[in-house]
Coordinates of C-alpha atoms in Angstrom, one line a residue:
X911 CA 6.1 -10.2 29.2
X912 CA 5.2 -7.6 31.8
X913 CA 8.9 -6.9 32.5
X914 CA 9.6 -5.5 29.0
X915 CA 8.8 -1.9 29.8
X916 CA 11.4 -1.9 32.6
X917 CA 14.0 -3.5 30.3
X918 CA 13.5 -0.7 27.8
X919 CA 13.8 2.0 30.4
X920 CA 17.0 0.5 31.7
X921 CA 18.4 0.4 28.1
X922 CA 17.3 4.1 27.7
X923 CA 19.5 5.0 30.7
X924 CA 22.6 3.8 28.8
X925 CA 22.2 6.4 26.0
X926 CA 25.0 8.6 27.4
X927 CA 27.4 10.8 25.4
X928 CA 31.2 10.1 25.2
X929 CA 33.2 13.3 25.3
X930 CA 36.4 13.9 23.3
X931 CA 39.3 16.4 24.1
X932 CA 38.9 19.9 22.6
X933 CA 42.1 19.7 20.6
X934 CA 40.7 16.8 18.6
X935 CA 38.1 19.0 17.0
X936 CA 39.2 19.7 13.5
X937 CA 37.5 19.5 10.1
X938 CA 34.2 20.6 8.7
X939 CA 31.4 21.8 10.9
X940 CA 28.3 19.7 10.4
X941 CA 26.5 20.2 13.8
X942 CA 26.1 23.8 15.1
X943 CA 25.2 24.9 18.6
X944 CA 21.9 26.3 17.2
X945 CA 21.0 23.0 15.6
X946 CA 21.8 21.0 18.8
X947 CA 19.8 23.4 21.0
X948 CA 16.7 23.2 18.8
X949 CA 17.0 19.5 18.1
X950 CA 17.6 18.4 21.7
X951 CA 14.5 20.3 22.8
X952 CA 12.5 18.6 20.0
X953 CA 11.7 15.5 22.0
X954 CA 12.0 14.0 25.5
X955 CA 11.0 10.7 27.2
X956 CA 8.5 10.2 29.9
X957 CA 7.5 7.1 31.9
X958 CA 5.2 6.3 34.8
X959 CA 1.6 5.1 35.1
X960 CA -2.1 5.8 35.1
X961 CA -5.4 4.4 36.1
X962 CA -8.1 3.9 33.4
X963 CA -11.7 4.0 34.7
X964 CA -14.3 2.4 32.4
X965 CA -17.8 3.5 33.1
X966 CA -19.7 0.2 32.6
X967 CA -22.6 -0.8 30.3
X968 CA -25.3 -3.4 29.8
X969 CA -25.2 -7.0 28.4
X970 CA -27.6 -9.8 27.4
X971 CA -27.0 -13.1 29.1
X972 CA -28.7 -16.5 29.4
X973 CA -30.8 -16.7 32.6
X974 CA -31.3 -19.8 34.8
X975 CA -34.6 -20.5 32.9
X976 CA -32.8 -20.6 29.6
X977 CA -34.2 -17.3 28.3
X978 CA -32.2 -14.1 27.5
X979 CA -32.1 -11.4 30.2
X980 CA -30.2 -8.1 30.4
X981 CA -28.1 -6.8 33.2
X982 CA -26.1 -3.7 33.9
X983 CA -22.4 -3.7 35.0
X984 CA -20.7 -0.9 36.7
X985 CA -17.3 0.9 36.6
X986 CA -14.0 -0.9 36.5
X987 CA -10.5 0.4 37.1
X988 CA -7.3 -0.8 35.4
X989 CA -3.8 0.4 36.5
X990 CA -1.4 0.7 33.6
X991 CA 2.3 1.4 33.0
X992 CA 3.1 4.2 30.5
X993 CA 6.2 5.0 28.4
X994 CA 6.2 7.7 25.7
X995 CA 7.9 10.6 24.1
X996 CA 7.0 14.3 23.9
X997 CA 7.7 15.7 20.4
X998 CA 7.6 18.9 18.5
X999 CA 9.0 20.9 21.4
X1000 CA 6.2 19.9 23.8
X1001 CA 3.2 20.1 21.3
X1002 CA 2.7 16.3 20.8
X1003 CA 2.8 13.2 23.0
X1004 CA 3.2 9.7 21.5
X1005 CA 2.7 7.1 24.2
X1006 CA 2.1 3.4 24.9
X1007 CA 0.4 1.9 28.0
X1008 CA 0.7 -1.6 29.3
X1009 CA -2.1 -2.8 31.6
X1010 CA -1.1 -4.6 34.8
X1011 CA -2.5 -8.1 35.2
X1012 CA -5.4 -7.2 37.5
X1013 CA -8.4 -4.8 37.6
X1014 CA -10.9 -3.6 40.1
X1015 CA -14.6 -4.2 39.4
X1016 CA -17.7 -5.8 40.9
X1017 CA -19.1 -8.8 39.0
X1018 CA -22.6 -8.2 37.7
X1019 CA -25.6 -10.3 38.9
X1020 CA -26.3 -13.3 36.7
X1021 CA -22.7 -13.8 35.8
X1022 CA -20.5 -16.6 37.2
X1023 CA -17.5 -15.0 35.6
X1024 CA -16.9 -11.7 33.8
X1025 CA -14.2 -9.8 31.9
X1026 CA -14.1 -6.2 30.6
X1027 CA -10.6 -4.9 30.0
X1028 CA -8.6 -2.6 27.8
X1029 CA -5.3 -4.1 26.5
X1030 CA -2.2 -2.4 25.2
X1031 CA -2.9 1.1 24.0
X1032 CA -0.9 3.4 21.8
X1033 CA -2.0 7.0 21.2
X1034 CA -1.2 10.6 20.3
X1035 CA -2.2 13.8 22.1
X1036 CA -1.8 17.3 20.6
X1037 CA -1.2 20.3 22.8
X1038 CA -2.0 23.7 21.2
X1039 CA -0.1 25.4 24.0
X1040 CA 3.2 23.5 24.5
X1041 CA 4.1 21.8 27.7
X1042 CA 6.4 23.7 30.0
X1043 CA 7.0 23.8 33.8
X1044 CA 4.3 25.7 35.7
X1045 CA 1.7 25.5 32.9
X1046 CA -1.7 23.7 32.7
X1047 CA -2.0 22.6 29.0
X1048 CA -5.2 21.3 27.4
X1049 CA -5.0 18.5 24.8
X1050 CA -7.0 16.6 22.2
X1051 CA -6.1 13.2 21.1
X1052 CA -6.9 9.7 19.8
X1053 CA -5.7 6.3 20.8
X1054 CA -5.7 2.8 19.4
X1055 CA -6.3 0.1 22.0
X1056 CA -7.6 -3.5 22.3
X1057 CA -11.0 -4.0 24.0
X1058 CA -11.7 -7.4 25.6
X1059 CA -15.1 -8.5 26.9
X1060 CA -16.5 -11.8 28.0
X1061 CA -18.9 -13.4 30.5
X1062 CA -20.2 -16.7 31.8
X1063 CA -23.9 -17.0 32.8
X1064 CA -24.8 -18.7 36.1
X1065 CA -25.8 -22.3 35.6
X1066 CA -24.7 -22.5 31.9
X1067 CA -22.0 -24.9 30.8
X1068 CA -19.5 -23.0 28.7
X1069 CA -17.5 -26.0 27.7
X1070 CA -13.9 -24.8 27.3
X1071 CA -14.8 -21.4 28.6
X1072 CA -16.8 -18.3 27.7
X1073 CA -15.9 -16.5 24.5
X1074 CA -13.6 -13.5 24.8
X1075 CA -14.7 -10.8 22.3
X1076 CA -11.8 -8.7 21.1
X1077 CA -11.9 -5.5 19.1
X1078 CA -9.6 -2.7 18.3
X1079 CA -11.2 0.7 19.2
X1080 CA -10.1 4.3 18.7
X1081 CA -11.5 6.5 21.4
X1082 CA -11.3 10.3 21.1
X1083 CA -9.7 12.2 24.0
X1084 CA -9.9 15.6 25.7
X1085 CA -7.9 16.5 28.8
X1086 CA -5.3 18.6 30.5
X1087 CA -1.6 18.1 31.6
X1088 CA 0.1 20.1 34.4
X1089 CA 3.9 20.2 34.0
X1090 CA 6.2 20.6 37.0
X1091 CA 10.0 20.6 36.9
X1092 CA 10.1 16.8 36.7
X1093 CA 6.6 15.5 36.3
X1094 CA 3.5 15.4 34.1
X1095 CA 0.1 15.2 35.8
X1096 CA -2.6 14.2 33.3
X1097 CA -6.4 13.8 33.5
X1098 CA -8.5 13.0 30.5
X1099 CA -11.8 11.9 29.1
X1100 CA -12.2 9.2 26.5
X1101 CA -15.2 8.9 24.2
X1102 CA -15.9 5.6 22.3
X1103 CA -17.8 6.1 19.1
X1104 CA -18.8 2.4 18.3
X1105 CA -19.8 1.2 21.7
X1106 CA -22.1 -1.8 21.0
X1107 CA -21.5 -5.2 19.5
X1108 CA -23.0 -8.7 19.2
X1109 CA -21.8 -11.3 21.8
X1110 CA -22.1 -15.1 21.5
X1111 CA -24.2 -16.5 24.3
X1112 CA -23.9 -20.0 22.7
X1113 CA -22.5 -21.4 19.5
X1114 CA -25.7 -20.4 17.7
X1115 CA -27.2 -17.6 19.8
X1116 CA -26.0 -13.9 20.1
X1117 CA -27.0 -11.1 22.4
X1118 CA -26.2 -7.4 22.6
X1119 CA -23.6 -5.6 24.7
X1120 CA -23.6 -1.8 25.0
X1121 CA -20.7 0.0 26.6
X1122 CA -21.0 3.4 28.2
X1123 CA -19.0 5.5 25.8
X1124 CA -17.3 7.7 28.4
X1125 CA -14.2 6.6 30.4
X1126 CA -11.4 8.6 32.0
X1127 CA -7.8 8.3 33.2
X1128 CA -5.6 10.0 35.7
X1129 CA -1.8 9.6 35.3
X1130 CA 1.6 10.6 36.6
X1131 CA 4.8 10.4 34.5
X1132 CA 8.4 11.4 35.1
X1133 CA 10.1 13.0 32.2
X1134 CA 13.7 13.0 31.3
X1135 CA 15.8 14.5 28.4
X1136 CA 19.1 12.6 28.0
X1137 CA 20.1 14.8 25.1
X1138 CA 19.6 18.2 26.8
X1139 CA 23.3 18.4 27.9
X1140 CA 24.3 18.5 24.2
X1141 CA 22.9 22.0 23.7
X1142 CA 26.1 23.9 23.9
X1143 CA 29.0 25.2 21.8
X1144 CA 31.3 22.6 23.4
X1145 CA 28.9 19.8 22.5
X1146 CA 28.8 21.0 18.9
X1147 CA 32.6 20.8 18.8
X1148 CA 32.5 17.3 20.3
X1149 CA 29.9 16.0 17.9
X1150 CA 31.8 17.3 14.9
X1151 CA 35.0 15.7 16.2
X1152 CA 33.2 12.4 16.7
X1153 CA 31.8 12.5 13.2
X1154 CA 35.3 13.1 11.8
X1155 CA 36.6 10.1 13.7
X1156 CA 33.8 7.8 12.4
X1157 CA 34.6 8.8 8.9
X1158 CA 38.4 8.4 9.4
X1159 CA 38.0 4.9 10.9
X1160 CA 35.1 3.9 8.6
X1161 CA 32.6 3.4 11.4
X1162 CA 29.9 5.8 10.2
X1163 CA 28.7 2.7 8.3
X1164 CA 28.5 -0.1 10.9
X1165 CA 26.7 -3.2 12.1
X1166 CA 23.8 -2.8 14.5
X1167 CA 21.5 -5.0 16.7
X1168 CA 18.1 -4.1 18.1
X1169 CA 15.5 -5.5 20.5
X1170 CA 12.1 -4.3 21.7
X1171 CA 8.5 -5.3 22.5
X1172 CA 6.0 -5.5 19.7
X1173 CA 2.4 -6.5 19.0
X1174 CA 0.5 -7.5 15.9
X1175 CA -3.1 -7.0 14.7
X1176 CA -4.7 -9.0 11.9
X1177 CA -5.9 -6.4 9.4
X1178 CA -8.6 -8.7 7.9
X1179 CA -10.7 -11.3 9.7
X1180 CA -10.4 -15.0 8.6
X1181 CA -13.1 -16.4 6.3
X1182 CA -12.3 -19.8 8.0
X1183 CA -13.5 -18.5 11.3
X1184 CA -16.6 -16.9 9.8
X1185 CA -17.5 -20.1 8.1
X1186 CA -16.9 -22.7 10.8
X1187 CA -16.8 -20.8 14.1
X1188 CA -18.7 -17.5 13.8
X1189 CA -18.8 -17.1 17.6
X1190 CA -15.1 -16.5 17.5
X1191 CA -15.1 -14.2 14.4
X1192 CA -13.7 -11.0 16.0
X1193 CA -10.6 -8.9 15.7
X1194 CA -7.5 -10.9 16.5
X1195 CA -4.1 -9.8 17.8
X1196 CA -1.0 -11.6 18.9
X1197 CA 0.4 -11.7 22.4
X1198 CA 3.1 -9.3 23.3
X1199 CA 6.3 -10.4 21.6
X1200 CA 10.0 -9.6 21.2
X1201 CA 11.3 -8.1 17.9
X1202 CA 14.9 -8.9 17.2
X1203 CA 16.8 -7.2 14.4
X1204 CA 20.4 -7.3 13.1
X1205 CA 21.9 -5.5 10.1
X1206 CA 24.2 -2.9 8.7
X1207 CA 23.7 0.9 8.5
X1208 CA 25.2 2.6 5.4
X1209 CA 26.2 6.1 6.2
X1210 CA 26.6 7.8 2.8
X1211 CA 23.2 6.8 1.4
X1212 CA 21.7 6.9 4.9
X1213 CA 19.9 3.5 4.8
X1214 CA 19.7 0.2 6.6
X1215 CA 19.7 -3.4 5.3
X1216 CA 19.0 -6.0 7.9
X1217 CA 17.1 -9.1 9.1
X1218 CA 14.5 -9.4 11.8
X1219 CA 12.8 -12.3 13.6
X1220 CA 9.4 -12.2 15.3
X1221 CA 7.3 -15.0 16.7
X1222 CA 3.6 -14.3 16.9
X1223 CA 0.8 -16.4 18.4
X1224 CA -2.8 -16.1 19.4
X1225 CA -5.4 -18.4 20.9
X1226 CA -9.2 -18.4 20.9
X1227 CA -11.1 -20.8 23.2
X1228 CA -14.8 -21.0 23.8
X1229 CA -17.6 -23.7 24.1
X1230 CA -16.2 -26.8 22.4
X1231 CA -13.5 -25.0 20.3
X1232 CA -9.9 -24.1 20.6
X1233 CA -8.1 -22.3 17.8
X1234 CA -4.4 -21.5 17.7
X1235 CA -2.5 -19.3 15.2
X1236 CA 1.3 -19.2 15.2
X1237 CA 3.6 -17.3 12.9
X1238 CA 7.4 -17.2 12.7
X1239 CA 8.8 -14.6 10.4
X1240 CA 12.4 -14.4 9.1
X1241 CA 12.5 -11.1 7.3
X1242 CA 15.0 -9.3 5.1
X1243 CA 14.3 -5.5 5.2
X1244 CA 15.8 -2.5 3.5
X1245 CA 14.7 1.0 4.2
X1246 CA 15.9 4.5 3.4
X1247 CA 15.8 7.4 5.9
X1248 CA 13.9 10.4 4.6
X1249 CA 15.7 13.4 6.2
X1250 CA 16.3 14.6 9.7
X1251 CA 13.5 16.7 11.3
X1252 CA 15.3 18.0 14.4
X1253 CA 16.1 14.4 15.5
X1254 CA 12.9 12.8 14.2
X1255 CA 14.1 10.7 11.3
X1256 CA 11.4 8.8 9.3
X1257 CA 12.1 5.8 7.0
X1258 CA 10.3 3.5 4.6
X1259 CA 11.2 0.4 2.5
X1260 CA 10.3 -3.1 1.3
X1261 CA 10.6 -6.4 3.0
X1262 CA 11.0 -10.0 1.8
X1263 CA 10.3 -12.8 4.3
X1264 CA 10.1 -16.5 4.8
X1265 CA 6.9 -17.2 6.8
X1266 CA 6.2 -20.3 8.9
X1267 CA 2.4 -20.4 9.4
X1268 CA 0.6 -22.9 11.6
X1269 CA -3.1 -23.1 12.4
X1270 CA -4.7 -25.6 14.8
X1271 CA -8.5 -26.3 15.2
X1272 CA -9.2 -28.6 18.1
X1273 CA -5.9 -30.4 17.4
X1274 CA -6.3 -30.5 13.6
X1275 CA -3.1 -28.9 12.4
X1276 CA -2.5 -27.1 9.1
X1277 CA 1.0 -25.7 8.3
X1278 CA 2.7 -23.9 5.5
X1279 CA 6.2 -22.4 4.7
X1280 CA 5.9 -19.6 2.2
X1281 CA 7.7 -16.4 1.0
X1282 CA 6.0 -13.0 1.4
X1283 CA 6.5 -9.3 0.4
X1284 CA 5.7 -6.5 2.7
X1285 CA 6.4 -2.9 3.8
X1286 CA 8.3 -1.4 6.7
X1287 CA 8.1 2.2 7.9
X1288 CA 8.9 4.1 11.1
X1289 CA 11.3 6.5 12.6
X1290 CA 14.5 6.9 14.6
X1291 CA 15.1 9.4 17.4
X1292 CA 18.5 10.5 16.1
X1293 CA 19.8 14.0 16.9
X1294 CA 23.2 13.2 15.4
X1295 CA 24.7 10.3 13.4
X1296 CA 27.5 9.8 16.0
X1297 CA 25.6 7.9 18.7
X1298 CA 26.4 4.5 19.9
X1299 CA 22.7 3.7 20.5
X1300 CA 19.3 5.1 19.6
X1301 CA 15.6 4.4 20.0
X1302 CA 13.5 3.2 17.0
X1303 CA 9.8 2.7 16.3
X1304 CA 8.7 0.6 13.3
X1305 CA 5.6 -0.7 11.7
X1306 CA 5.5 -3.7 9.4
X1307 CA 2.7 -5.0 7.1
X1308 CA 2.6 -8.2 5.1
X1309 CA -0.5 -7.9 2.8
X1310 CA -2.8 -11.0 2.2
X1311 CA -0.6 -13.4 4.1
X1312 CA -2.6 -16.5 4.8
X1313 CA -2.9 -20.3 4.6
X1314 CA -5.8 -22.5 3.4
X1315 CA -7.6 -24.8 5.8
X1316 CA -10.7 -26.8 4.8
X1317 CA -11.0 -24.6 1.7
X1318 CA -11.0 -21.3 3.6
X1319 CA -8.4 -18.6 4.3
X1320 CA -6.9 -18.3 7.7
X1321 CA -5.4 -14.8 7.8
X1322 CA -1.9 -13.8 9.1
X1323 CA -1.7 -10.4 7.4
X1324 CA -0.6 -8.6 10.6
X1325 CA 0.0 -4.9 11.1
X1326 CA 2.9 -5.1 13.5
X1327 CA 3.6 -2.2 15.8
X1328 CA 7.0 -2.2 17.5
X1329 CA 6.6 0.3 20.4
X1330 CA 10.2 1.1 21.2
X1331 CA 13.3 -0.7 20.0
X1332 CA 16.7 -0.2 21.4
X1333 CA 19.4 -0.2 18.7
X1334 CA 23.1 -0.5 19.3
X1335 CA 25.9 0.3 16.8
X1336 CA 29.0 -1.9 17.0
X1337 CA 32.5 -0.4 16.9
X1338 CA 31.8 3.3 17.5
X1339 CA 32.4 3.3 21.2
X1340 CA 35.8 1.5 20.6
X1341 CA 36.8 4.4 18.3
X1342 CA 35.9 7.0 20.8
X1343 CA 37.7 5.3 23.7
X1344 CA 40.8 4.8 21.6
X1345 CA 41.0 8.6 20.8
X1346 CA 40.2 9.8 24.3
X1347 CA 43.1 11.6 25.9

């Protein structure tokens, strides 16, 4: 799973232009030099890493005498990989971070084991003064990330293990970014508004955990703009020639395939867990998964009809309980693109799926195969409609998807967030190669 960001970066490197001879440029002018210059500067990609430093907090725990004590835990540092895109000519940053599988921290006294981490994070930062080389630009932002906390008290038998409390949080951000000719140097403060929660010390007893609301990060990313070379009169002629060829050989409408990493968050908690295992009744999300899609793009109406497949799973384990949720989704999706905003092309549409749902409680299995309706929305990064590949981000939601176990609902109504999907169009490159002279 940890290799997916590198796969996406390698795919990004393949998004190169195919040039056609000047004498092939005839027909109507759709793309102008002015449009390409403005659109290619609209967005660029950056990738690298940062370190998130969490400032600790306090937690109740079960002491050796059986009573409840309180201890303080200190800072922890988490190295993370980052990939994102600058948009609106350097005024906005949309990014995703992936934590590496280790963190630096000192275990608090009274704990035999301890976990306090931040998971995958996606966020947005707004720069009032746009990013450009040689400038220090302040920003304000907000992110959406998974918080995971858990501990085992010394001398206490936790059975299958200590509970891992999970919650999605949205810290506010303030910071600055310095831009050089190739790099972004960023330092920021994060403020967590809801910083306390109840934590299960046993199947029937809960204690308090309070997190210090402030954390900070320091990051370094390399930025690249694969479309910048298109900002010329020659490129405008090339793109118009390519568009004419696609129409001539009927390849503006074409088949496509896509792949990318995704995650899923349950929008509502499960009544089953609240009724039978309240010590596991927190926010649930799936493991990082692959999102596969295949379909056809229709050029004239500017829409896609395709199918997708995702396999989602999550496991909760604590005390004498192990819960598994598994979902396999085979989805038919149709969505219409809603205009082109300098290469930022949003879309929305309905979905119809066949859902294979499985829930297991300590080996007791409940399964159901059922249809479901949903919504898909997102955007393509598409300066012109002549490309052989592009990058896509999409969100899917299937409302009220669930199965019934022991008379209670087990929820599967995920909000799926596909970070970056690489999409390839079949047949276009063959047309360009056949007409290259």
